Short mmCIF file of C-alpha atoms and ligand atoms in Angstrom, two decimals:
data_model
loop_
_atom_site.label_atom_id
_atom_site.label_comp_id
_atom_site.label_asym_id
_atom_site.label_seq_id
_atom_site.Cartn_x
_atom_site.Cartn_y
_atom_site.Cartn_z
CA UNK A 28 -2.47 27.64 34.58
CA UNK A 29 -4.11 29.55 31.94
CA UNK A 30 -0.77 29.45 30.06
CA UNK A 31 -0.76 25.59 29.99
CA UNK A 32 -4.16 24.88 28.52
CA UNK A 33 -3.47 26.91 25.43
CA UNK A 34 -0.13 25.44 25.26
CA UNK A 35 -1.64 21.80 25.19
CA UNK A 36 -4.31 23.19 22.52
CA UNK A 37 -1.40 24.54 20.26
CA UNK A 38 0.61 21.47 20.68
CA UNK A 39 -2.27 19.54 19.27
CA UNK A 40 -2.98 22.09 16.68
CA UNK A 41 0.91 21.70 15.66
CA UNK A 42 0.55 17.90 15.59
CA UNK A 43 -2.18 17.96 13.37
CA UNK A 44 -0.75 21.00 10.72
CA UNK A 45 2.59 19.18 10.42
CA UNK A 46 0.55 16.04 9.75
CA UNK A 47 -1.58 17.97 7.06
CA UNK A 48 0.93 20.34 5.49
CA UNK A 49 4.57 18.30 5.81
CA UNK A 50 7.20 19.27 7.87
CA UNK A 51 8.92 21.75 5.94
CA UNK A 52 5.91 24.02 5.70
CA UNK A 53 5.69 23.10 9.47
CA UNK A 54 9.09 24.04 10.46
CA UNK A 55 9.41 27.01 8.24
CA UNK A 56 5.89 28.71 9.09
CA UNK A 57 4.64 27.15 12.12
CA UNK A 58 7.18 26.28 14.43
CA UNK A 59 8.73 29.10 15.05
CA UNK A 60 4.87 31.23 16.35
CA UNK A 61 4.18 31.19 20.20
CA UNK A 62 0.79 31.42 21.20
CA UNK A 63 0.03 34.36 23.57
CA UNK A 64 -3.24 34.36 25.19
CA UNK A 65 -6.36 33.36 25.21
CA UNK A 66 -8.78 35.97 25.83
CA UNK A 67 -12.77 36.43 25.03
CA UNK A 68 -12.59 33.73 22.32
CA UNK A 69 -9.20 35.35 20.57
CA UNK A 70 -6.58 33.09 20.42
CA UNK A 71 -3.49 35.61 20.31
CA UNK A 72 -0.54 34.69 18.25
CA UNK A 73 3.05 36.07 18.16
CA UNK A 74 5.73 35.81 14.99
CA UNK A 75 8.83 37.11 15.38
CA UNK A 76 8.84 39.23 12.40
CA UNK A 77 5.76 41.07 10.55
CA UNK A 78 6.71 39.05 7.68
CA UNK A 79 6.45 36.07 8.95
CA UNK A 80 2.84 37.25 10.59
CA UNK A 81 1.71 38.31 7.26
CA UNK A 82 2.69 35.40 5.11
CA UNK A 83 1.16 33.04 7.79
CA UNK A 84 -1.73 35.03 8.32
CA UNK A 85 -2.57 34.58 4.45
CA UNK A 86 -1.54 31.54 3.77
CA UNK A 87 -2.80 29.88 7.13
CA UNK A 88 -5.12 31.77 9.01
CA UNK A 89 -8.17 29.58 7.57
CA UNK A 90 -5.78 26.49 8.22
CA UNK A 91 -5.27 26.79 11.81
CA UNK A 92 -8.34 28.57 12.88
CA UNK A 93 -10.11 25.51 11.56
CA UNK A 94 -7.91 22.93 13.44
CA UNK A 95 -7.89 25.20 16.84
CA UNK A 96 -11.76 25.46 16.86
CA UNK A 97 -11.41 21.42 16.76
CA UNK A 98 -10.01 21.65 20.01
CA UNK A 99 -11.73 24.40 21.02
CA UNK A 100 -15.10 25.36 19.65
CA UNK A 101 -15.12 28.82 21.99
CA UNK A 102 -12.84 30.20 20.34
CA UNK A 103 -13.61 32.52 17.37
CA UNK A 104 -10.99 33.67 16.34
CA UNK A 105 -7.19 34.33 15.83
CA UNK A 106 -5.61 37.63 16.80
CA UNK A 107 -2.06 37.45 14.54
CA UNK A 108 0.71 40.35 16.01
CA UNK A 109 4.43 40.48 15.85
CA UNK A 110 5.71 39.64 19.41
CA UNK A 111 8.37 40.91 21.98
CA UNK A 112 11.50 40.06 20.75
CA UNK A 113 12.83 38.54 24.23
CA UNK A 114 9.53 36.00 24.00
CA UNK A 115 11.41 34.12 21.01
CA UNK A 116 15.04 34.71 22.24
CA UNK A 117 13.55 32.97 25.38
CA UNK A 118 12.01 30.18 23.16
CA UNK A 119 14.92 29.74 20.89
CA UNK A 120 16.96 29.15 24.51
CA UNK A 121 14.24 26.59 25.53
CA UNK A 122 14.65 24.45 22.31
CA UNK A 123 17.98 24.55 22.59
CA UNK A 124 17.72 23.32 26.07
CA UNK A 125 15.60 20.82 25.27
CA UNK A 126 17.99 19.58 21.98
CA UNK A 127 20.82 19.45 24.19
CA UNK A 128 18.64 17.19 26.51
CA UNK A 129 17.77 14.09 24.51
CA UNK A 130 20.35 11.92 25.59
CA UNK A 131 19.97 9.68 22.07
CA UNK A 132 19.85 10.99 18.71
CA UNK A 133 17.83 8.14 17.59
CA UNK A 134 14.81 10.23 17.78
CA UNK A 135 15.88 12.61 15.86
CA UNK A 136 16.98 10.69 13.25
CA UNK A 137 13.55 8.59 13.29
CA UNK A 138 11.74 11.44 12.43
CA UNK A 139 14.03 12.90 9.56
CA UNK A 140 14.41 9.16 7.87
CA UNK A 141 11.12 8.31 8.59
CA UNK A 142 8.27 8.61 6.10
CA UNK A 143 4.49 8.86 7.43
CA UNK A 144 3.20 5.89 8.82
CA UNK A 145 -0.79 5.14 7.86
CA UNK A 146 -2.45 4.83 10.96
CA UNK A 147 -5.19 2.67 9.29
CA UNK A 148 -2.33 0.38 8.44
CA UNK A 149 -2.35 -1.75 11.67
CA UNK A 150 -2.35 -5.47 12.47
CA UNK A 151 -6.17 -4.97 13.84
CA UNK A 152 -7.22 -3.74 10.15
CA UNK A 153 -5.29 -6.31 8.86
CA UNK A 154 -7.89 -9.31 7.47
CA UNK A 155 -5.87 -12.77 7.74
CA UNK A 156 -6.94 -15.58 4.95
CA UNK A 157 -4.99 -18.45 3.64
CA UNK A 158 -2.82 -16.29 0.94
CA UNK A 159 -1.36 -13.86 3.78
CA UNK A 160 -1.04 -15.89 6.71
CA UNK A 161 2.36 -16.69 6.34
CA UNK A 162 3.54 -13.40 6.06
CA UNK A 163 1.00 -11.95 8.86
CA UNK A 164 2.35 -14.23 11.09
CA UNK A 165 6.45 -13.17 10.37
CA UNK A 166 5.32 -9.92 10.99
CA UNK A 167 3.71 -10.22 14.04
CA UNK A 168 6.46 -12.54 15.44
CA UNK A 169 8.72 -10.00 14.41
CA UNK A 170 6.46 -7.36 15.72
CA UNK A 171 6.90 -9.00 19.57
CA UNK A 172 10.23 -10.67 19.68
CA UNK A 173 13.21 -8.81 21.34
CA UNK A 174 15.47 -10.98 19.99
CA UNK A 175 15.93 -11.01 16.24
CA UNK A 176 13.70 -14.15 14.81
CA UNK A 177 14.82 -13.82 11.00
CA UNK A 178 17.05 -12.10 9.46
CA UNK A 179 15.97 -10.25 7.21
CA UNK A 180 12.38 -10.93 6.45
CA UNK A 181 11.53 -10.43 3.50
CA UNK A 182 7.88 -10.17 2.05
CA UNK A 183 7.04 -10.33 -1.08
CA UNK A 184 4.18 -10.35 -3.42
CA UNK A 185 2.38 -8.50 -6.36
CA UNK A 186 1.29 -4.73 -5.97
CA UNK A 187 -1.74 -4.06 -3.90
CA UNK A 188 -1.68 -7.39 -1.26
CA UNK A 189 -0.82 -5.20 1.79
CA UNK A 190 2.86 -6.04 1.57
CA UNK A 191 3.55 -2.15 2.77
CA UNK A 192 0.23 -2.48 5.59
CA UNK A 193 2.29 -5.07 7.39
CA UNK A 194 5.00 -3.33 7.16
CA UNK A 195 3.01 0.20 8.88
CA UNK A 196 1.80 -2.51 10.92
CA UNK A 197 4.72 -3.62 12.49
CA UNK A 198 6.10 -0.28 13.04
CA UNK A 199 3.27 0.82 14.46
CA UNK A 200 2.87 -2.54 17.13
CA UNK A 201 6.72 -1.66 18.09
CA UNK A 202 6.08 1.78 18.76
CA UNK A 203 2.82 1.47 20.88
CA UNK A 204 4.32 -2.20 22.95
CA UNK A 205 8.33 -1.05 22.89
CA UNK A 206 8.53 2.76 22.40
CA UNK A 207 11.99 2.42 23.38
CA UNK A 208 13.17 0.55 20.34
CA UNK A 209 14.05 2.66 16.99
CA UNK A 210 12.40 1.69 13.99
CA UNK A 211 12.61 3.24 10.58
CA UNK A 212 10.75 2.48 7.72
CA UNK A 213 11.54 3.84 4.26
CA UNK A 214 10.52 3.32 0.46
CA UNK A 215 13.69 1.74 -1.20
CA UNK A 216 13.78 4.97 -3.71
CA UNK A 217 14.08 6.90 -0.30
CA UNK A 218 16.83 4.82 0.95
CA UNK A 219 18.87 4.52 -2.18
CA UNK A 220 18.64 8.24 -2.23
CA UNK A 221 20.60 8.64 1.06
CA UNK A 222 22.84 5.96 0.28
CA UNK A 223 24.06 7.61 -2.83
CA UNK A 224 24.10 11.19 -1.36
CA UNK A 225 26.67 9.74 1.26
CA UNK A 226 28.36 7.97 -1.72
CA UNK A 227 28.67 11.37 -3.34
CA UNK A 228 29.95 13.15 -0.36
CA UNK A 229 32.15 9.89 0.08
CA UNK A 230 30.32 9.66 3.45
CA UNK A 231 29.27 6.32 3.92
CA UNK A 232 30.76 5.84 7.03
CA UNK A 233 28.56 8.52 8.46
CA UNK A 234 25.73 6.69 6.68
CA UNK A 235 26.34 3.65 8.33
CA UNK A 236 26.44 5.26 11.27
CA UNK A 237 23.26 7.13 11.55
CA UNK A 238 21.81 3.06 11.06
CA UNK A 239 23.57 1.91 14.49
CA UNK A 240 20.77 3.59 17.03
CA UNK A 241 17.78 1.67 14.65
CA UNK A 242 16.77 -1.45 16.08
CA UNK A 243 14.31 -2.19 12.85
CA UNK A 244 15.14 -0.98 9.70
CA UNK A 245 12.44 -1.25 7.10
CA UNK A 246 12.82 -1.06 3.27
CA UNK A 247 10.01 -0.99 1.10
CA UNK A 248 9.64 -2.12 -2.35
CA UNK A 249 13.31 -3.18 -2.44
CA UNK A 250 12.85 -3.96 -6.44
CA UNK A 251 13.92 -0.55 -7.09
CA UNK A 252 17.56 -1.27 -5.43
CA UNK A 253 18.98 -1.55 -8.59
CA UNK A 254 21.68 0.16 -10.46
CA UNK A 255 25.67 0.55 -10.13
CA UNK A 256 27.95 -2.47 -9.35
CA UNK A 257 29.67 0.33 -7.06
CA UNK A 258 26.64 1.45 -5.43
CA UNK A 259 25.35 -2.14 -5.02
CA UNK A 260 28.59 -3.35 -3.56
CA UNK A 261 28.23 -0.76 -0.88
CA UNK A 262 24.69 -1.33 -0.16
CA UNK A 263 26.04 -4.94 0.38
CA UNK A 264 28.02 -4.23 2.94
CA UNK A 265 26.28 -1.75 4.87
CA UNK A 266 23.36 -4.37 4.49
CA UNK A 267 25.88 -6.77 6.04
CA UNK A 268 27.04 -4.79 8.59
CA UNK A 269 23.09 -3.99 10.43
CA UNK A 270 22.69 -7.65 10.21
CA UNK A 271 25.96 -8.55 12.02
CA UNK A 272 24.79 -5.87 14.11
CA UNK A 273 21.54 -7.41 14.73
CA UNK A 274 19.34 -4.84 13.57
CA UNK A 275 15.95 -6.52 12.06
CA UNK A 276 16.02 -5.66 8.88
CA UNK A 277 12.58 -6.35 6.64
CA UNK A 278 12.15 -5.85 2.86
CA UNK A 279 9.61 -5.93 0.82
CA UNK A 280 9.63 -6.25 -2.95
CA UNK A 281 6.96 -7.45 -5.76
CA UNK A 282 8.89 -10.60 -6.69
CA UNK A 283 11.31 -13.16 -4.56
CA UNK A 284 14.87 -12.26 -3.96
CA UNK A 285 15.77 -15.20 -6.40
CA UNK A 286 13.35 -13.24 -8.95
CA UNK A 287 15.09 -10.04 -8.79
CA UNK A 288 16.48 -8.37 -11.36
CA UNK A 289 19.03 -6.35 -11.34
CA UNK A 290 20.81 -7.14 -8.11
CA UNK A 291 23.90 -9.37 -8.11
CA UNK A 292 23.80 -12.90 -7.40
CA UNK A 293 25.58 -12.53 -4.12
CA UNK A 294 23.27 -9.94 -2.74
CA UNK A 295 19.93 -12.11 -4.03
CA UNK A 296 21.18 -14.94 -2.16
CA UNK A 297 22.09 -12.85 0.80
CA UNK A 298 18.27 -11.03 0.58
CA UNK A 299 16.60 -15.04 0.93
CA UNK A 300 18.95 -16.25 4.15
CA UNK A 301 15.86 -15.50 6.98
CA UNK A 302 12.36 -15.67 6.16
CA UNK A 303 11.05 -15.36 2.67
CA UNK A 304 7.29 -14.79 3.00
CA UNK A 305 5.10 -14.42 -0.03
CA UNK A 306 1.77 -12.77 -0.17
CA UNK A 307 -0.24 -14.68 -2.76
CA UNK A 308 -2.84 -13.26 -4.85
CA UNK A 309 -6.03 -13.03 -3.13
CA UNK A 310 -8.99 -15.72 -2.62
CA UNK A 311 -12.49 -14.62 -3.05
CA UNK A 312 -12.92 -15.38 0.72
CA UNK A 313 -10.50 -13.10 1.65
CA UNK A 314 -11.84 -10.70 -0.75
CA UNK A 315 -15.39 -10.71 1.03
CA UNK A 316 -13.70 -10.94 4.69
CA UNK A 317 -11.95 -7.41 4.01
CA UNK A 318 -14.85 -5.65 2.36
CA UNK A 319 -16.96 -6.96 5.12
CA UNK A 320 -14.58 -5.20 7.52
CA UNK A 321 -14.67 -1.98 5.56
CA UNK A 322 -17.67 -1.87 5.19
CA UNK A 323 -18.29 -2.18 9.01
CA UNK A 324 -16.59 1.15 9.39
CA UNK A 325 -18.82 2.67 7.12
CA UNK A 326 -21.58 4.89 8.31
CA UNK A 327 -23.77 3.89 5.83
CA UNK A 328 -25.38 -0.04 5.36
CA UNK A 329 -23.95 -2.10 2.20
CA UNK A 330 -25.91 -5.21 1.70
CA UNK A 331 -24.11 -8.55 1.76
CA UNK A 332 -25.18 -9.38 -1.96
CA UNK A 333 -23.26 -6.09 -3.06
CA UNK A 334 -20.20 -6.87 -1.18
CA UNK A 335 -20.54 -10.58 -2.31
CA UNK A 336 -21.10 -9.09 -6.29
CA UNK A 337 -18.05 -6.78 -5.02
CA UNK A 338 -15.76 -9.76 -4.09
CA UNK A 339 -16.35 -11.99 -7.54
CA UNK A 340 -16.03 -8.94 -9.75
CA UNK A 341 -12.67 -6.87 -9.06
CA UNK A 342 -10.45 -9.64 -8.43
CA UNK A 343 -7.29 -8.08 -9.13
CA UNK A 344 -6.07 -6.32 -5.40
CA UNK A 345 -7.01 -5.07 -2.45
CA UNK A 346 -6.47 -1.36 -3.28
CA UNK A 347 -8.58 -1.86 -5.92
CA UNK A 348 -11.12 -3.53 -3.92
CA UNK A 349 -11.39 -0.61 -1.39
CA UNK A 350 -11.45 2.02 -4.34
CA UNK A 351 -14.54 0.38 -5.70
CA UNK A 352 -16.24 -0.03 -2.46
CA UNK A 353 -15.52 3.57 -1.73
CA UNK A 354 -16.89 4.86 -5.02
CA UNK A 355 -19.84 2.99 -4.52
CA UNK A 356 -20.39 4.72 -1.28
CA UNK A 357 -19.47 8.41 -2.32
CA UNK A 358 -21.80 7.68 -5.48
CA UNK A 359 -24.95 6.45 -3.33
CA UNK A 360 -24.24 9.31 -0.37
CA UNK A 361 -23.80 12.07 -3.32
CA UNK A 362 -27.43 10.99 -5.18
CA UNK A 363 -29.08 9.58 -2.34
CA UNK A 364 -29.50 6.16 -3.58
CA UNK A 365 -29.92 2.97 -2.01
CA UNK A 366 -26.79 0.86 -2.93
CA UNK A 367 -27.82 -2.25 -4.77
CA UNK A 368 -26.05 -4.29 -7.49
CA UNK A 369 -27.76 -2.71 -10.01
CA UNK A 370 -26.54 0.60 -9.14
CA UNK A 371 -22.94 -0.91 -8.25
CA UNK A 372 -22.43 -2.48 -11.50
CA UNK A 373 -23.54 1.17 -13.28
CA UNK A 374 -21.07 3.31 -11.16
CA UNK A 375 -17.79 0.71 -11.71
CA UNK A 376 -18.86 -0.46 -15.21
CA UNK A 377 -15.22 0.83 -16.50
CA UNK A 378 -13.68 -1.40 -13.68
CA UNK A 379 -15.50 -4.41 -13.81
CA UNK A 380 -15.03 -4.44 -17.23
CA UNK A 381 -10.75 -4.00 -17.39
CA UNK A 382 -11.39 -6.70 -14.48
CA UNK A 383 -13.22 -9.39 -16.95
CA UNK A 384 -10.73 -8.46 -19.47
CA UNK A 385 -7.84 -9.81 -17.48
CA UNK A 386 -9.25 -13.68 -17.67
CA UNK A 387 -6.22 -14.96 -19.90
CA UNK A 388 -6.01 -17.87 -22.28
CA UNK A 389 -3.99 -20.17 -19.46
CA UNK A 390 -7.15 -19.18 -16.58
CA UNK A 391 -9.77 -20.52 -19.51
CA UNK A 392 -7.63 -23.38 -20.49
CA UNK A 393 -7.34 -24.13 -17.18
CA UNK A 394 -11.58 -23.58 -16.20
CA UNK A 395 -12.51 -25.65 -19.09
CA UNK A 396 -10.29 -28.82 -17.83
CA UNK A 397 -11.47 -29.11 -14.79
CA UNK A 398 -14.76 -28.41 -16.04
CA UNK A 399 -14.81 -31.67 -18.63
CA UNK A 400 -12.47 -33.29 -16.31
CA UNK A 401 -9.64 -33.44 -19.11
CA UNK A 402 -5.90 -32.28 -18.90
CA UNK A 403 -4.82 -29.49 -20.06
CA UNK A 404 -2.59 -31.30 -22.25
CA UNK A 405 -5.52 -32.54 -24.23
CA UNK A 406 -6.79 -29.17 -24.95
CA UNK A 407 -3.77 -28.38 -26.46
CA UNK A 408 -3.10 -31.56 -28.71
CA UNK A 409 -4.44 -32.33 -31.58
CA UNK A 410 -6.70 -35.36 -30.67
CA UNK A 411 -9.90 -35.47 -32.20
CA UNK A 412 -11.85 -37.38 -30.41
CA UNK A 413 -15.35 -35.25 -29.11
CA UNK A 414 -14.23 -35.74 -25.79
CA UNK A 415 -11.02 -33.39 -26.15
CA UNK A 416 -12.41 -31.50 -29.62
CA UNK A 417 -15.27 -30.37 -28.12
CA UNK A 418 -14.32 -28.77 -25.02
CA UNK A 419 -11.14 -27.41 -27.15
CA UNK A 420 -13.49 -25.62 -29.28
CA UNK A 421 -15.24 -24.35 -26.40
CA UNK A 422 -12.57 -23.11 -24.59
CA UNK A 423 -11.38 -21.38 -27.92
CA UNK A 424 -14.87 -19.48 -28.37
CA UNK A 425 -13.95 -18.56 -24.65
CA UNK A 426 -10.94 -17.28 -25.55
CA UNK A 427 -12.42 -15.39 -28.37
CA UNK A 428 -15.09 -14.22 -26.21
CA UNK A 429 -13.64 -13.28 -23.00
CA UNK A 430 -9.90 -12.06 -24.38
CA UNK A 431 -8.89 -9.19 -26.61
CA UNK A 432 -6.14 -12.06 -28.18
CA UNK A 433 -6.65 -12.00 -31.90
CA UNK A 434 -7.60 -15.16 -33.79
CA UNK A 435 -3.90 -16.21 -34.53
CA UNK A 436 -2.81 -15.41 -30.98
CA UNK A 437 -5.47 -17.57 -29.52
CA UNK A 438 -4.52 -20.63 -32.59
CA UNK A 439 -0.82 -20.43 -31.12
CA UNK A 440 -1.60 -20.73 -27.35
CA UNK A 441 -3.42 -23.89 -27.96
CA UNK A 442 -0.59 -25.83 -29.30
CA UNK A 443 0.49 -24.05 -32.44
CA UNK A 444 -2.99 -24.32 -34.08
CA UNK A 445 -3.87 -22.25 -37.21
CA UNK A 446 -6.19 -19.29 -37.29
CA UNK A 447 -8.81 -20.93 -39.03
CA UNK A 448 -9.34 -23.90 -36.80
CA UNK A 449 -9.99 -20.67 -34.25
CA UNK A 450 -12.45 -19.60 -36.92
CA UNK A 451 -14.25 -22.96 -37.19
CA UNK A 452 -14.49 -23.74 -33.20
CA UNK A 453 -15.96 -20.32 -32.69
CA UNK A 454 -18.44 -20.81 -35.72
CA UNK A 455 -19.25 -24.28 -34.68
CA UNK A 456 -20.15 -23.62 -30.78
CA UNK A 457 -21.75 -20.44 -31.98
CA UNK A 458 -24.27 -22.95 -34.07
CA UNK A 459 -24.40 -24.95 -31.22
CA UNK A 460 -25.76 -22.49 -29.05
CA UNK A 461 -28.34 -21.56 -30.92
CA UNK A 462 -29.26 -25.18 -31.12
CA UNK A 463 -29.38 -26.55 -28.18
CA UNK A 464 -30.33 -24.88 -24.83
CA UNK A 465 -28.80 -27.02 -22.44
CA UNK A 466 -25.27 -26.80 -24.20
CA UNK A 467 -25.68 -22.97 -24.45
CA UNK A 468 -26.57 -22.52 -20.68
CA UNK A 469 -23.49 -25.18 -20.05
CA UNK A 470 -21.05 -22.83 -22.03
CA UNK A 471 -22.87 -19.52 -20.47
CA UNK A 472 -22.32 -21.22 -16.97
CA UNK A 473 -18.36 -21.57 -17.64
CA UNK A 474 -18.24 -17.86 -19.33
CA UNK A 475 -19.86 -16.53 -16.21
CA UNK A 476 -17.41 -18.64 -14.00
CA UNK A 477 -14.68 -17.42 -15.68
CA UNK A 478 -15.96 -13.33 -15.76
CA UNK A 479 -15.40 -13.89 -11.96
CA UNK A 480 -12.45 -15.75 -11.75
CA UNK A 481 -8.93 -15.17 -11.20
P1 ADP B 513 1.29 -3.34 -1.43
O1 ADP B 513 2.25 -2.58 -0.58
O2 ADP B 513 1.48 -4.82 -1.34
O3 ADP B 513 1.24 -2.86 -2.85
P2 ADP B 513 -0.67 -2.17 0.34
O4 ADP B 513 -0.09 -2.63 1.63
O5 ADP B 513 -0.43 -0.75 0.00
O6 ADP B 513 -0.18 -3.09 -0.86
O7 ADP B 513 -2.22 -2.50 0.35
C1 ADP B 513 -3.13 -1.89 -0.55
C2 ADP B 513 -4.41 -1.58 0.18
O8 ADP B 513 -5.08 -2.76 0.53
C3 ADP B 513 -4.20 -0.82 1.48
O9 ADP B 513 -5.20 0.15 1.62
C4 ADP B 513 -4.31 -1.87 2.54
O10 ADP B 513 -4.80 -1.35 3.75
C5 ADP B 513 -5.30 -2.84 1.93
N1 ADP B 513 -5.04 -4.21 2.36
C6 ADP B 513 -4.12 -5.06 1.86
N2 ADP B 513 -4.18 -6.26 2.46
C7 ADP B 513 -5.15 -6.16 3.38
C8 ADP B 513 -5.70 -7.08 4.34
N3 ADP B 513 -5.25 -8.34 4.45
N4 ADP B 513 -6.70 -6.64 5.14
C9 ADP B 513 -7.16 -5.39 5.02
N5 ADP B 513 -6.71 -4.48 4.14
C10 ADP B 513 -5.71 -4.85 3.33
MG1 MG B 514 3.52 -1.03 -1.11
#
């Protein structure tokens, strides 16, 4: 009985090393050790060879003693010998047993094509709003179907919008509601990696094959897939050949299959024939929604005006979103500060302020319209009535204001004007301003609108 308990505690401790060192340091170092016995807090070890107990007792002993005491507190610590050699020829035996066993090799193929799955990545961590619902949605249908909904889904949208969390998330559903089904997920670089190894070895068939036991194949960031007629043509058909296999396939990339570059005609067309589901750039609802579930998890309180400031300032993605939130956390746990705006605009000045830069002529343009209920059109002619020559000029200050475009830049993006009537608009609101209060706070208002837009 004894025997089992530490057996359970080193299976644990296993799980967690391969998780924290890889599984080549695993397999090399770890795998092969049996643990002994457990005896007035020493946790015995055996290695089959005294090098193999020296190099692991320097280069690990610290390592595991600290995950074995997380199981098991009473013990203090780890006793490393070289064992009996009939205790490994015995294990070796067992393994081999137990490899001859599995009656699939889907497992085992899983695990080597497999790359680490987030577990924060799930659908529960997963905040829905109106630019991701689409694509939520797919992936949950294709989470919970047995049959094969679309084929292939593809989900696409730029860097940052959780395109790869669904994509964790899905795996992750499958394997907790249908263990029994095979999925693989893999960064495109990964996969086109394989693919031309087998090419190389003039293999593919074998390649193909080692697809066959997957149920859900999963290809990340498929804008990489580029290169080679050759190697595209074969990608083609294997591609071909899981669908008319009915293996799910999903992809992800950052742009739509029509978008693509690089990848011939026939295979764009063939990436858009199930679902194409775009992630679009976030709201400022959804922005709050997720920070406000972050910061739920968090063991210390963020107050809803710093998660609001949070949600109109960094506007540009999610993981940037989190970063800042997390900073401001580490920064007000390190000092022992209250966390306030003040001190949250202080500790991400450098990313608020590459945020604010990223307002662009077209996002000004567009502000200053709608804010003098004009078209955009008019801004850009030459009509000089006040009612369009005004709020051109004031959108040009913007622009000179709120963009690092230079003078000429800015004259060209608003219809092929000169530099100098960029000069005069920015002199003439500028005299403006200081003359009249109400038109100063009107123009402050729209700079302030546009600091958090986008
Ligand atoms: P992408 O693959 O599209 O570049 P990721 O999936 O890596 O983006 O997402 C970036 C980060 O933002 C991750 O930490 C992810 O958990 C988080 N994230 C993205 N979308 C959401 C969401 N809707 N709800 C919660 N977290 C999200
Ligand atoms: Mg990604």
């Amino acid at each position: 009985m004894g025997e089992e308990i530490q057996d359970i505690l080193w299976l644990h401790v296993c799980n967690q090393f391969r998780e924290e060192e890889g599984e080549a340091v695993f397999k090399n170092w770890i795998a092969p050790l049996i643990v002994d016995t457990i005896e007035a807090g020493v946790l015995r070890i055996l290695a089959p060879t005294a090098f193999m107990r020296d190099w692991v007792e320097s280069h690990y002993r610290d390592g595991l003693m600290r995950l074995v005491r997380k199981e098991d507190a009473s013990i203090i610590s780890l006793d490393f010998m070289v064992g009996p050699s009939h205790r490994f020829d015995a294990k070796l035996q067992t393994e081999k047993m137990q490899r001859m066993m599995k009656t699939s090799k889907s497992e085992d193929i899983e695990d080597a094509l497999s790359l680490g799955l987030d577990p924060r990545f799930t659908f529960e961590n997963f905040v829905v709003g109106k630019t991701n619902e689409l694509a939520y949605a797919a992936a949950l249908r294709v989470s919970e179907s047995k049959e094969v909904p679309f084929n292939p889904l593809f989900l696409y949208g730029g860097v940052g919008l959780g395109k790869t969390h669904l994509m964790h998330a899905i795996a992750w559903h499958i394997k907790e509601h249908h263990p029994e089904r095979v999925v693989i997920y893999l960064s495109a670089e990964k996969f086109m990696y394989q693919f031309i190894r087998a090419l190389r070895h003039k293999d593919t068939m074998s390649f193909k094959e080692r697809f066959r036991s997957v149920d859900v194949l999963m290809i990340d960031d498929v804008q990489f897939i580029s290169g080679k007629d050759s190697t595209q043509e074969e990608f083609f058909h294997t591609f071909n050949a899981l669908i008319d296999q009915k293996k799910q396939i999903i992809l992800s990339a950052d742009k739509s299959p029509s978008d693509l570059s690089g990848i011939e005609e026939r295979m764009r067309s063939r990436l858009g024939w199930g679902l194409v589901a775009d992630i679009h750039p976030t709201t400022y609802e959804l922005r709050l929604g997720i920070l406000q579930a972050k910061a739920e998890k968090l063991s210390v309180e963020v107050p809803k005006d710093v998660l609001d400031f949070l949600a109109h300032k960094i506007g540009s993605n999610i993981r940037e979103l989190e970063g800042a939130l997390n900073r401001v956390v580490a920064h007000a746990t390190l000092v022992g500060r209250n966390i306030n705006i003040e001190m949250t605009s202080e500790v991400l000045r450098d990313l608020i302020r590459s945020n604010d830069r990223r307002v662009t002529i077209e996002d000004i343009q567009k502000k200053v319209s709608e804010h003098f209920d004009i078209k955009v059109a008019d801004l850009l002619s030459s009509k000089r009535s006040i009612d369009f020559a005004r709020p051109r000029q004031i959108a040009m200050y913007l622009s000179k204001v709120l963009t690092t475009c230079s003078l000429p830049e800015i004259g060209r993006k608003f219809g092929g004007k000169d530099h100098s009537t960029v000069i005069h608009a920015v002199k003439k609101i500028e005299s403006l301003k200081k003359e009249d209060t109400i038109f100063a706070e009107d123009v402050d208002i729209l700079k302030r609108v546009l600091q958090v837009y986008i």
